[in-house]
């Protein structure tokens, strides 16, 4: 049931809080797209490209944001697929997914 209050004009206002999205988990993501994903300098997908993370590469995502309808993740390090060793130490942003169905990376460990 919604919450109600009264407007200054005397009419009742009913607000219905809605849950539109779940928070995106931070942790280790594995690149699943066959073309890989660009690591960019900035949060926007059209900022300069640092490198490309290939399919099956892993990266630790430490922050997420939505930019131009795409969920982007800030990474600090790349990891081997078995998570045992550190790879390159480039930082930047990668695209994780774009609802409803385009996916570049999937969470493998929180």
PDB file of N, CA, C and O in Angstrom, residues 25-31 57-62 77-83 96 105-110:
ATOM      1  N   UNK A  25      26.456  -5.883  -8.195  1.00  0.00           N
ATOM      2  CA  UNK A  25      27.462  -6.396  -7.265  1.00  0.00           C
ATOM      3  C   UNK A  25      28.874  -6.024  -7.705  1.00  0.00           C
ATOM      4  O   UNK A  25      29.189  -6.021  -8.901  1.00  0.00           O
ATOM      5  N   UNK A  26      29.712  -5.726  -6.717  1.00  0.00           N
ATOM      6  CA  UNK A  26      31.139  -5.526  -6.954  1.00  0.00           C
ATOM      7  C   UNK A  26      31.817  -6.871  -6.769  1.00  0.00           C
ATOM      8  O   UNK A  26      31.327  -7.733  -6.055  1.00  0.00           O
ATOM      9  N   UNK A  27      32.960  -7.054  -7.412  1.00  0.00           N
ATOM     10  CA  UNK A  27      33.693  -8.309  -7.290  1.00  0.00           C
ATOM     11  C   UNK A  27      34.417  -8.627  -8.582  1.00  0.00           C
ATOM     12  O   UNK A  27      34.675  -7.745  -9.404  1.00  0.00           O
ATOM     13  N   UNK A  28      34.723  -9.903  -8.766  1.00  0.00           N
ATOM     14  CA  UNK A  28      35.466 -10.341  -9.948  1.00  0.00           C
ATOM     15  C   UNK A  28      34.478 -10.702 -11.058  1.00  0.00           C
ATOM     16  O   UNK A  28      33.552 -11.491 -10.851  1.00  0.00           O
ATOM     17  N   UNK A  29      34.696 -10.108 -12.223  1.00  0.00           N
ATOM     18  CA  UNK A  29      33.875 -10.360 -13.398  1.00  0.00           C
ATOM     19  C   UNK A  29      34.703 -11.050 -14.470  1.00  0.00           C
ATOM     20  O   UNK A  29      35.885 -10.743 -14.644  1.00  0.00           O
ATOM     21  N   UNK A  30      34.072 -11.960 -15.192  1.00  0.00           N
ATOM     22  CA  UNK A  30      34.713 -12.665 -16.304  1.00  0.00           C
ATOM     23  C   UNK A  30      34.123 -12.126 -17.601  1.00  0.00           C
ATOM     24  O   UNK A  30      32.903 -11.994 -17.728  1.00  0.00           O
ATOM     25  N   UNK A  31      34.984 -11.817 -18.554  1.00  0.00           N
ATOM     26  CA  UNK A  31      34.537 -11.317 -19.848  1.00  0.00           C
ATOM     27  C   UNK A  31      33.958 -12.493 -20.632  1.00  0.00           C
ATOM     28  O   UNK A  31      34.637 -13.497 -20.834  1.00  0.00           O
ATOM     29  N   UNK A  57      38.961 -13.324 -19.898  1.00  0.00           N
ATOM     30  CA  UNK A  57      39.789 -12.558 -18.959  1.00  0.00           C
ATOM     31  C   UNK A  57      38.917 -12.194 -17.762  1.00  0.00           C
ATOM     32  O   UNK A  57      37.687 -12.149 -17.860  1.00  0.00           O
ATOM     33  N   UNK A  58      39.547 -11.955 -16.626  1.00  0.00           N
ATOM     34  CA  UNK A  58      38.815 -11.561 -15.420  1.00  0.00           C
ATOM     35  C   UNK A  58      39.346 -10.231 -14.913  1.00  0.00           C
ATOM     36  O   UNK A  58      40.507  -9.898 -15.138  1.00  0.00           O
ATOM     37  N   UNK A  59      38.479  -9.488 -14.230  1.00  0.00           N
ATOM     38  CA  UNK A  59      38.864  -8.186 -13.685  1.00  0.00           C
ATOM     39  C   UNK A  59      38.089  -7.928 -12.404  1.00  0.00           C
ATOM     40  O   UNK A  59      36.936  -8.327 -12.282  1.00  0.00           O
ATOM     41  N   UNK A  60      38.742  -7.252 -11.455  1.00  0.00           N
ATOM     42  CA  UNK A  60      38.080  -6.883 -10.215  1.00  0.00           C
ATOM     43  C   UNK A  60      37.365  -5.553 -10.408  1.00  0.00           C
ATOM     44  O   UNK A  60      37.996  -4.526 -10.660  1.00  0.00           O
ATOM     45  N   UNK A  61      36.045  -5.554 -10.265  1.00  0.00           N
ATOM     46  CA  UNK A  61      35.227  -4.352 -10.395  1.00  0.00           C
ATOM     47  C   UNK A  61      35.025  -3.758  -9.008  1.00  0.00           C
ATOM     48  O   UNK A  61      34.536  -4.429  -8.099  1.00  0.00           O
ATOM     49  N   UNK A  62      35.442  -2.481  -8.844  1.00  0.00           N
ATOM     50  CA  UNK A  62      35.393  -1.835  -7.531  1.00  0.00           C
ATOM     51  C   UNK A  62      34.338  -0.733  -7.433  1.00  0.00           C
ATOM     52  O   UNK A  62      34.100  -0.194  -6.362  1.00  0.00           O
ATOM     53  N   UNK A  77      42.382  -4.105 -11.252  1.00  0.00           N
ATOM     54  CA  UNK A  77      43.350  -5.095 -11.724  1.00  0.00           C
ATOM     55  C   UNK A  77      42.678  -6.129 -12.606  1.00  0.00           C
ATOM     56  O   UNK A  77      41.487  -6.362 -12.518  1.00  0.00           O
ATOM     57  N   UNK A  78      43.478  -6.742 -13.467  1.00  0.00           N
ATOM     58  CA  UNK A  78      43.025  -7.897 -14.235  1.00  0.00           C
ATOM     59  C   UNK A  78      43.515  -9.107 -13.459  1.00  0.00           C
ATOM     60  O   UNK A  78      44.568  -9.071 -12.843  1.00  0.00           O
ATOM     61  N   UNK A  79      42.783 -10.205 -13.529  1.00  0.00           N
ATOM     62  CA  UNK A  79      43.159 -11.427 -12.832  1.00  0.00           C
ATOM     63  C   UNK A  79      43.192 -12.587 -13.810  1.00  0.00           C
ATOM     64  O   UNK A  79      42.491 -12.580 -14.814  1.00  0.00           O
ATOM     65  N   UNK A  80      43.971 -13.613 -13.481  1.00  0.00           N
ATOM     66  CA  UNK A  80      43.917 -14.824 -14.289  1.00  0.00           C
ATOM     67  C   UNK A  80      42.554 -15.463 -14.063  1.00  0.00           C
ATOM     68  O   UNK A  80      41.873 -15.191 -13.074  1.00  0.00           O
ATOM     69  N   UNK A  81      42.140 -16.330 -14.963  1.00  0.00           N
ATOM     70  CA  UNK A  81      40.800 -16.909 -14.863  1.00  0.00           C
ATOM     71  C   UNK A  81      40.613 -17.758 -13.611  1.00  0.00           C
ATOM     72  O   UNK A  81      39.502 -17.881 -13.109  1.00  0.00           O
ATOM     73  N   UNK A  82      41.686 -18.334 -13.076  1.00  0.00           N
ATOM     74  CA  UNK A  82      41.535 -19.122 -11.834  1.00  0.00           C
ATOM     75  C   UNK A  82      41.724 -18.239 -10.601  1.00  0.00           C
ATOM     76  O   UNK A  82      41.727 -18.715  -9.477  1.00  0.00           O
ATOM     77  N   UNK A  83      41.866 -16.920 -10.814  1.00  0.00           N
ATOM     78  CA  UNK A  83      41.967 -15.904  -9.764  1.00  0.00           C
ATOM     79  C   UNK A  83      43.222 -16.049  -8.896  1.00  0.00           C
ATOM     80  O   UNK A  83      43.316 -15.484  -7.827  1.00  0.00           O
ATOM     81  N   UNK A  96      29.784  -3.697 -18.532  1.00  0.00           N
ATOM     82  CA  UNK A  96      29.408  -4.994 -17.960  1.00  0.00           C
ATOM     83  C   UNK A  96      28.193  -5.564 -18.681  1.00  0.00           C
ATOM     84  O   UNK A  96      28.214  -6.707 -19.126  1.00  0.00           O
ATOM     85  N   UNK A 105      30.232  -8.988 -19.561  1.00  0.00           N
ATOM     86  CA  UNK A 105      30.932  -9.637 -18.442  1.00  0.00           C
ATOM     87  C   UNK A 105      29.922 -10.142 -17.422  1.00  0.00           C
ATOM     88  O   UNK A 105      28.848  -9.564 -17.256  1.00  0.00           O
ATOM     89  N   UNK A 106      30.285 -11.224 -16.722  1.00  0.00           N
ATOM     90  CA  UNK A 106      29.429 -11.802 -15.689  1.00  0.00           C
ATOM     91  C   UNK A 106      30.197 -11.939 -14.396  1.00  0.00           C
ATOM     92  O   UNK A 106      31.392 -12.258 -14.395  1.00  0.00           O
ATOM     93  N   UNK A 107      29.499 -11.725 -13.291  1.00  0.00           N
ATOM     94  CA  UNK A 107      30.084 -11.855 -11.963  1.00  0.00           C
ATOM     95  C   UNK A 107      30.452 -13.301 -11.689  1.00  0.00           C
ATOM     96  O   UNK A 107      29.638 -14.201 -11.882  1.00  0.00           O
ATOM     97  N   UNK A 108      31.699 -13.524 -11.234  1.00  0.00           N
ATOM     98  CA  UNK A 108      32.118 -14.888 -10.861  1.00  0.00           C
ATOM     99  C   UNK A 108      32.449 -15.007  -9.384  1.00  0.00           C
ATOM    100  O   UNK A 108      32.447 -16.104  -8.843  1.00  0.00           O
ATOM    101  N   UNK A 109      32.742 -13.887  -8.708  1.00  0.00           N
ATOM    102  CA  UNK A 109      33.085 -13.938  -7.295  1.00  0.00           C
ATOM    103  C   UNK A 109      32.889 -12.565  -6.646  1.00  0.00           C
ATOM    104  O   UNK A 109      33.368 -11.570  -7.184  1.00  0.00           O
ATOM    105  N   UNK A 110      32.182 -12.525  -5.522  1.00  0.00           N
ATOM    106  CA  UNK A 110      31.981 -11.252  -4.807  1.00  0.00           C
ATOM    107  C   UNK A 110      33.084 -11.041  -3.785  1.00  0.00           C
ATOM    108  O   UNK A 110      33.690 -11.939  -3.316  1.00  0.00           O
TER     109      UNK A 110
END
